[in-house]
Tab-separated table of C-alpha atoms in Angstrom:
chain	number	residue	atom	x	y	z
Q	1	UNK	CA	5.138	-10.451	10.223
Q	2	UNK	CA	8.916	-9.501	9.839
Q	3	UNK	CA	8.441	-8.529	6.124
Q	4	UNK	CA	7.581	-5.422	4.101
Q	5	UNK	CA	5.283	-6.402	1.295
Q	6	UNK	CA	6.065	-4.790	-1.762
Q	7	UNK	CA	2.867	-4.522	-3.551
Q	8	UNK	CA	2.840	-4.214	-7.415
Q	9	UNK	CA	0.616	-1.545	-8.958
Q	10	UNK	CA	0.813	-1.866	-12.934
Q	11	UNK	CA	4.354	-0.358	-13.675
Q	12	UNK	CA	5.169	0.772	-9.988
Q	13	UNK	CA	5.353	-0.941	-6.761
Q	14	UNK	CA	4.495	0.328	-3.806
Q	15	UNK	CA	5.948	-0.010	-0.200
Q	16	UNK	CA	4.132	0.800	2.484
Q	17	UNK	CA	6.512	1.365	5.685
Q	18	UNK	CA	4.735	0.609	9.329
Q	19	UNK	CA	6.723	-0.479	11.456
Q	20	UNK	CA	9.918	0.775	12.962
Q	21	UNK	CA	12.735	-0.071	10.646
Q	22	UNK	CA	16.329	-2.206	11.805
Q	23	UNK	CA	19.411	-3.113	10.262
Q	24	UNK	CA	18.070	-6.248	8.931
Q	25	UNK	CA	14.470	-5.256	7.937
Q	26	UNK	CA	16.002	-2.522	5.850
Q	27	UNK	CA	18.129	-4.872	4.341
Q	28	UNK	CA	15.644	-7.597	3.180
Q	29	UNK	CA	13.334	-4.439	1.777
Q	30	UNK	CA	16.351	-3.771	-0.275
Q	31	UNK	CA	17.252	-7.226	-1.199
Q	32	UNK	CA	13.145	-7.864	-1.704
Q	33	UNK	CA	12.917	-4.342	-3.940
Q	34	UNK	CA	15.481	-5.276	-6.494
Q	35	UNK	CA	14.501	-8.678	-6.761
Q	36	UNK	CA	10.785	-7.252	-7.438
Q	37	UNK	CA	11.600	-4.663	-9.697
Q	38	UNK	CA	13.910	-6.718	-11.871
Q	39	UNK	CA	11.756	-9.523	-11.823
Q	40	UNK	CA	8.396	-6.823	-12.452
Q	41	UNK	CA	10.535	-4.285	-14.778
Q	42	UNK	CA	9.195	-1.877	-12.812
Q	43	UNK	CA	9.387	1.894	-13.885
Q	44	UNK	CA	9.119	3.323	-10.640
Q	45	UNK	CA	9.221	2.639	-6.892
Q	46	UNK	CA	6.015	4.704	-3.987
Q	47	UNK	CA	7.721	4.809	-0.284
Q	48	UNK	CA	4.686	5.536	1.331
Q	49	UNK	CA	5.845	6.735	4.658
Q	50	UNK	CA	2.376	8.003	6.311
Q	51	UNK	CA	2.266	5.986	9.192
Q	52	UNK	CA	6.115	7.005	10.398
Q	53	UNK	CA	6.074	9.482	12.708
Q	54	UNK	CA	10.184	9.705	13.028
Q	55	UNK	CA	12.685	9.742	10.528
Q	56	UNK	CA	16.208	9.796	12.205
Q	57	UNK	CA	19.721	9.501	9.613
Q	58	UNK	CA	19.034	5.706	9.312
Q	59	UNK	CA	15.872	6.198	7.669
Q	60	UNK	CA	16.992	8.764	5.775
Q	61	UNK	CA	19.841	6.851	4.748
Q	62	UNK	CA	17.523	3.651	4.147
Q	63	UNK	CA	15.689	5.524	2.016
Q	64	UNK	CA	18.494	7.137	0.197
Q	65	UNK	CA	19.622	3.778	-0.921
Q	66	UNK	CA	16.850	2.362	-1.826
Q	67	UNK	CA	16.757	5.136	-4.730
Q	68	UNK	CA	20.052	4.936	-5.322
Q	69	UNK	CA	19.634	1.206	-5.846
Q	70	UNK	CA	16.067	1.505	-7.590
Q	71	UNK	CA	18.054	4.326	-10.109
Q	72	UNK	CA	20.657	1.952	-11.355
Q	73	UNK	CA	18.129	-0.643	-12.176
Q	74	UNK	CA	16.124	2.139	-14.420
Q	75	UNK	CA	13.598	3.040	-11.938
Q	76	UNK	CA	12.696	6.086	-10.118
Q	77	UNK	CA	12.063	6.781	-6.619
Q	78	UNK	CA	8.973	8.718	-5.046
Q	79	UNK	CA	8.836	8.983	-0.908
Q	80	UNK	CA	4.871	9.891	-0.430
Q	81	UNK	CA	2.715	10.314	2.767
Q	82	UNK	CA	5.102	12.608	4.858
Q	83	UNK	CA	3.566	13.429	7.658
Q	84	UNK	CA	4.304	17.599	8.587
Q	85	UNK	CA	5.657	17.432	11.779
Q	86	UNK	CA	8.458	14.920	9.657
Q	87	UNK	CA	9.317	17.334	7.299
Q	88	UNK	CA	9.601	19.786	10.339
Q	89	UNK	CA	11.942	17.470	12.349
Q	90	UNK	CA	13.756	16.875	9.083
Q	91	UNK	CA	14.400	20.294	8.657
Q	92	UNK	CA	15.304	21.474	12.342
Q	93	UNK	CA	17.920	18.724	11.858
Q	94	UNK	CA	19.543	19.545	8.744
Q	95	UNK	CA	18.296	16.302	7.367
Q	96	UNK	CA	17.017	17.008	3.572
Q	97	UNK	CA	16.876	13.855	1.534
Q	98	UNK	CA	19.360	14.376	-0.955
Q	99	UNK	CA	18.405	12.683	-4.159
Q	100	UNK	CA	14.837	11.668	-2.995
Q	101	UNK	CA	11.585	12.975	-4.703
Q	102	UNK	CA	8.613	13.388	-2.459
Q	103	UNK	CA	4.933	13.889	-3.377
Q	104	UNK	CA	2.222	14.570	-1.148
Q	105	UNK	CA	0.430	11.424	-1.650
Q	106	UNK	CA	0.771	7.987	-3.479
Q	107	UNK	CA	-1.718	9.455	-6.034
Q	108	UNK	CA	0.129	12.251	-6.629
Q	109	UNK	CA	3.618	10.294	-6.693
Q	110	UNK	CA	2.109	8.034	-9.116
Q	111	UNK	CA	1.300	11.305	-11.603
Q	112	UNK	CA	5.040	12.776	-10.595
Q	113	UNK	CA	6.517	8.777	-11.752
Q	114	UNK	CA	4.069	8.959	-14.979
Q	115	UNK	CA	5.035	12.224	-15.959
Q	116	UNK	CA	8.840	11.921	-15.530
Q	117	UNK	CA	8.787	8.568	-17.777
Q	118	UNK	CA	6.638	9.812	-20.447
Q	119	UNK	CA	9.142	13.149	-20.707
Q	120	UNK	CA	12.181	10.591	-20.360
Q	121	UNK	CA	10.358	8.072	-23.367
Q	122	UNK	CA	11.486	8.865	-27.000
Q	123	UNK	CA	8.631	10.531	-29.072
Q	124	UNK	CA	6.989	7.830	-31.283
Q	125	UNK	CA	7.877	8.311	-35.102
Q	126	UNK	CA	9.833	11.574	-33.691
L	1	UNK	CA	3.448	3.363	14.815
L	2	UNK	CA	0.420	2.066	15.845
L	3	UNK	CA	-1.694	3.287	13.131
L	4	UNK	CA	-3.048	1.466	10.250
L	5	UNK	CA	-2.434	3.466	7.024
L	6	UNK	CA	-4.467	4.185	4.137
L	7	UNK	CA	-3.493	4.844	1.339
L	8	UNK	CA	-5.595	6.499	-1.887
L	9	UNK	CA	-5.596	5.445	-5.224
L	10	UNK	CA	-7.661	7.260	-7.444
L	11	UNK	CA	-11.616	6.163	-6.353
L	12	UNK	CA	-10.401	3.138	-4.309
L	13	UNK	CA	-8.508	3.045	-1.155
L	14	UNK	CA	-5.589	0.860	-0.328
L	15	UNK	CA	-5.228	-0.957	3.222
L	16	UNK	CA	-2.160	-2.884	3.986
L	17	UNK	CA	-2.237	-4.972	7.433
L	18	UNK	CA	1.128	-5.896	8.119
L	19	UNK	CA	0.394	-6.018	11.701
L	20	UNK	CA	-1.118	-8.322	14.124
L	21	UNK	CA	-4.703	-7.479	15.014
L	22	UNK	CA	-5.719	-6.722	18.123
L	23	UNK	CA	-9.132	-5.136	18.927
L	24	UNK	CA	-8.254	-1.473	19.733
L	25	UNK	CA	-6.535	-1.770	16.032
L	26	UNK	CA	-9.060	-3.635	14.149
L	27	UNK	CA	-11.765	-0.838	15.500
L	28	UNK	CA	-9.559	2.207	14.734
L	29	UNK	CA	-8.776	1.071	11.558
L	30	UNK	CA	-12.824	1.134	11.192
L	31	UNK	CA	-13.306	4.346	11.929
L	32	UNK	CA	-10.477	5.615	9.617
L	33	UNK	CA	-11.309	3.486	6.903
L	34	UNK	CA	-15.352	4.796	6.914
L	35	UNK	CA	-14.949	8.411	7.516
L	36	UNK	CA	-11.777	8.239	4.630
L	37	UNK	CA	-14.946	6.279	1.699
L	38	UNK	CA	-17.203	9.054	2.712
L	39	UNK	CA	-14.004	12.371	2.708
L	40	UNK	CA	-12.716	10.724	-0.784
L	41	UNK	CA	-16.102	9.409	-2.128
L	42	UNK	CA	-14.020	6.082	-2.454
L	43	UNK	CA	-15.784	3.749	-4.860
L	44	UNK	CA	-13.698	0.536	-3.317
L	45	UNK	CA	-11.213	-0.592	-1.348
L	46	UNK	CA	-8.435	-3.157	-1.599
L	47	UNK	CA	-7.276	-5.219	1.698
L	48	UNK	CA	-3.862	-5.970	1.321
L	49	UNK	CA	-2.997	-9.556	3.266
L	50	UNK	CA	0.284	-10.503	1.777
L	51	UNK	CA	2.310	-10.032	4.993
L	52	UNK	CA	-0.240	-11.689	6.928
L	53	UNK	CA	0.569	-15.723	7.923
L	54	UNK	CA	-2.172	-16.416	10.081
L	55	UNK	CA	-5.818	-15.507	9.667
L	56	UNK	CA	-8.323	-16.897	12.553
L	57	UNK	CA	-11.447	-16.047	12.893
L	58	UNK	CA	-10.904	-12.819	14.915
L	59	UNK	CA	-8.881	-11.449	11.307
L	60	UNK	CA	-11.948	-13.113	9.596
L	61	UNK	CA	-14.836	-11.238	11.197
L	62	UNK	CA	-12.835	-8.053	10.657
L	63	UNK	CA	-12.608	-8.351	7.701
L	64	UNK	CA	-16.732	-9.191	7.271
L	65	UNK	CA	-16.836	-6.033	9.369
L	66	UNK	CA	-14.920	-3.931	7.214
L	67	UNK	CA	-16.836	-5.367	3.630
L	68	UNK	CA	-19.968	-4.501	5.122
L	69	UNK	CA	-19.276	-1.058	6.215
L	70	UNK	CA	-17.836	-0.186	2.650
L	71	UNK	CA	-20.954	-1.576	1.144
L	72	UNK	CA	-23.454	0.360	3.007
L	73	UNK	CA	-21.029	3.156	2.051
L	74	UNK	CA	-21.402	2.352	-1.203
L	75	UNK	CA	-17.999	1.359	-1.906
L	76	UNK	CA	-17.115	-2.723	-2.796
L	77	UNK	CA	-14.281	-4.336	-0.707
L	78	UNK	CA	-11.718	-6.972	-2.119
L	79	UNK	CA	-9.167	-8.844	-0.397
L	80	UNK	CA	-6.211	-9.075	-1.856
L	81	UNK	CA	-2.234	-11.091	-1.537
L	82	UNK	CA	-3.401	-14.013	0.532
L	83	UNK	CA	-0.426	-16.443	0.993
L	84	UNK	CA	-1.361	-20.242	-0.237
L	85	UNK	CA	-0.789	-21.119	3.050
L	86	UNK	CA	-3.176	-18.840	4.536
L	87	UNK	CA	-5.810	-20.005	2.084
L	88	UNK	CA	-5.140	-23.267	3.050
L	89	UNK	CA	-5.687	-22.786	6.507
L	90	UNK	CA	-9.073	-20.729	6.031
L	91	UNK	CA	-10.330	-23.855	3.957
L	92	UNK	CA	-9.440	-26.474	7.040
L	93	UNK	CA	-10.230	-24.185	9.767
L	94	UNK	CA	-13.724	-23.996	7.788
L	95	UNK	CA	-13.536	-20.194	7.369
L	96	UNK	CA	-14.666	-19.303	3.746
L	97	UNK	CA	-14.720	-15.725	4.412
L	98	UNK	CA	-18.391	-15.438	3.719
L	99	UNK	CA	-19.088	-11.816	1.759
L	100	UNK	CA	-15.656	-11.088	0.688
L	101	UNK	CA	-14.345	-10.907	-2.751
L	102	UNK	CA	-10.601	-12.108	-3.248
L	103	UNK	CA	-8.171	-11.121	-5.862
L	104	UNK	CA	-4.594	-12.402	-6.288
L	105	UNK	CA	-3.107	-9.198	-5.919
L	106	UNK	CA	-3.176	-5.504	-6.057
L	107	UNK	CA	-3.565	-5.027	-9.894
L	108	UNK	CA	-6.062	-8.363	-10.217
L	109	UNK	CA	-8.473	-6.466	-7.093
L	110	UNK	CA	-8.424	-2.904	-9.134
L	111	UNK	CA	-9.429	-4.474	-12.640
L	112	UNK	CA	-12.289	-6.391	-10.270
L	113	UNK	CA	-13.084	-3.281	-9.107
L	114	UNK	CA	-13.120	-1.542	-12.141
L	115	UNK	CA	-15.248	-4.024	-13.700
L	116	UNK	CA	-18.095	-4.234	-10.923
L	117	UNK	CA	-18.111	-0.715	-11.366
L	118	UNK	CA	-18.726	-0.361	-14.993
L	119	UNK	CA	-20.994	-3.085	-14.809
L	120	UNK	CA	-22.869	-1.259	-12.175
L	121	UNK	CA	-22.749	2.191	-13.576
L	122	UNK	CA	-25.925	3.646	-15.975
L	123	UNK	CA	-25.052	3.687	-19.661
L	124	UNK	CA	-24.510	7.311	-20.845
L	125	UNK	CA	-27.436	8.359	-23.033
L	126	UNK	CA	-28.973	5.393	-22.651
């Protein structure tokens, strides 16, 4: 089961990491992302990260580009699920995401995604 | 990251396996998945299966298992993203997943749920 599914919820998708990422996994979620949100026109794109208990510079890098690449195909990036003693390690080693939104939980990403579109849509007969 | 995450959206909860099964797994993933219907008052939940390419009859009774706890909880489980070939395999294995509703994906399970729901729910002033 060498694959991240990318699951598709209305305007977002959602990817759920759970297993320890390499090189190539992190490439084919990239390479799977783009195609899905091209092929979905999705809006936005929920990292759920819950289940990692370790993010080193390659994930934060991983993730980095994977908004990076989500942003110049119109959709916006939301890590979710971080587990405390994460954002602790993150801290302690001067590791802050840099361009990355977070929200507490896919719920609450989905309201953060929701809200930033709706500001970001043109007012109707405005 | 042996841990099986799940995830909350809204009233329904959100499992994606994208790991082999084993026992000690299937059974924590039990225990979370009960005690998180009753903390969240979870009204469904939605099996993800679209990373999984083999189901035998261990995955099978599982996910009976799981269905059955939800409804006794009150909450209705779906089963959602099986690969053709994974249906096709169920069907000549004779495994028909007694007791579990399928949906083609994500969005497909939540309108199912939504819909039982309704249906379910007393009319307001009626």
């Amino acid at each position: 089961m060498e694959k991240i599914p990318i699951l598709r919820l209305g305007s977002f998708l959602l990817v759920s990491i759970q297993v320890d990422m390499h090189d190539r996994l992190a490439l084919a979620l990239q390479d799977d992302l783009t195609a899905k949100i091209v092929e979905h026109r999705a809006r936005g794109v929920l990292i759920d990260i819950s289940s990692v208990e370790i993010v080193d510079s390659f994930m934060g890098r991983m993730l980095a580009n994977i908004a990076s690449m989500a942003r110049i195909l119109d959709a916006e990036t939301v890590v979710v699920g971080m587990q405390p003693s994460v954002a602790i390690t993150l801290v302690e080693l001067g590791l802050s995401l840099p361009g990355i939104r977070t929200a507490l939980n896919v719920d609450r990403g989905m309201e953060l995604l929701r809200a930033t579109r709706e500001s970001e849509e043109p007012a109707v007969g405005g």
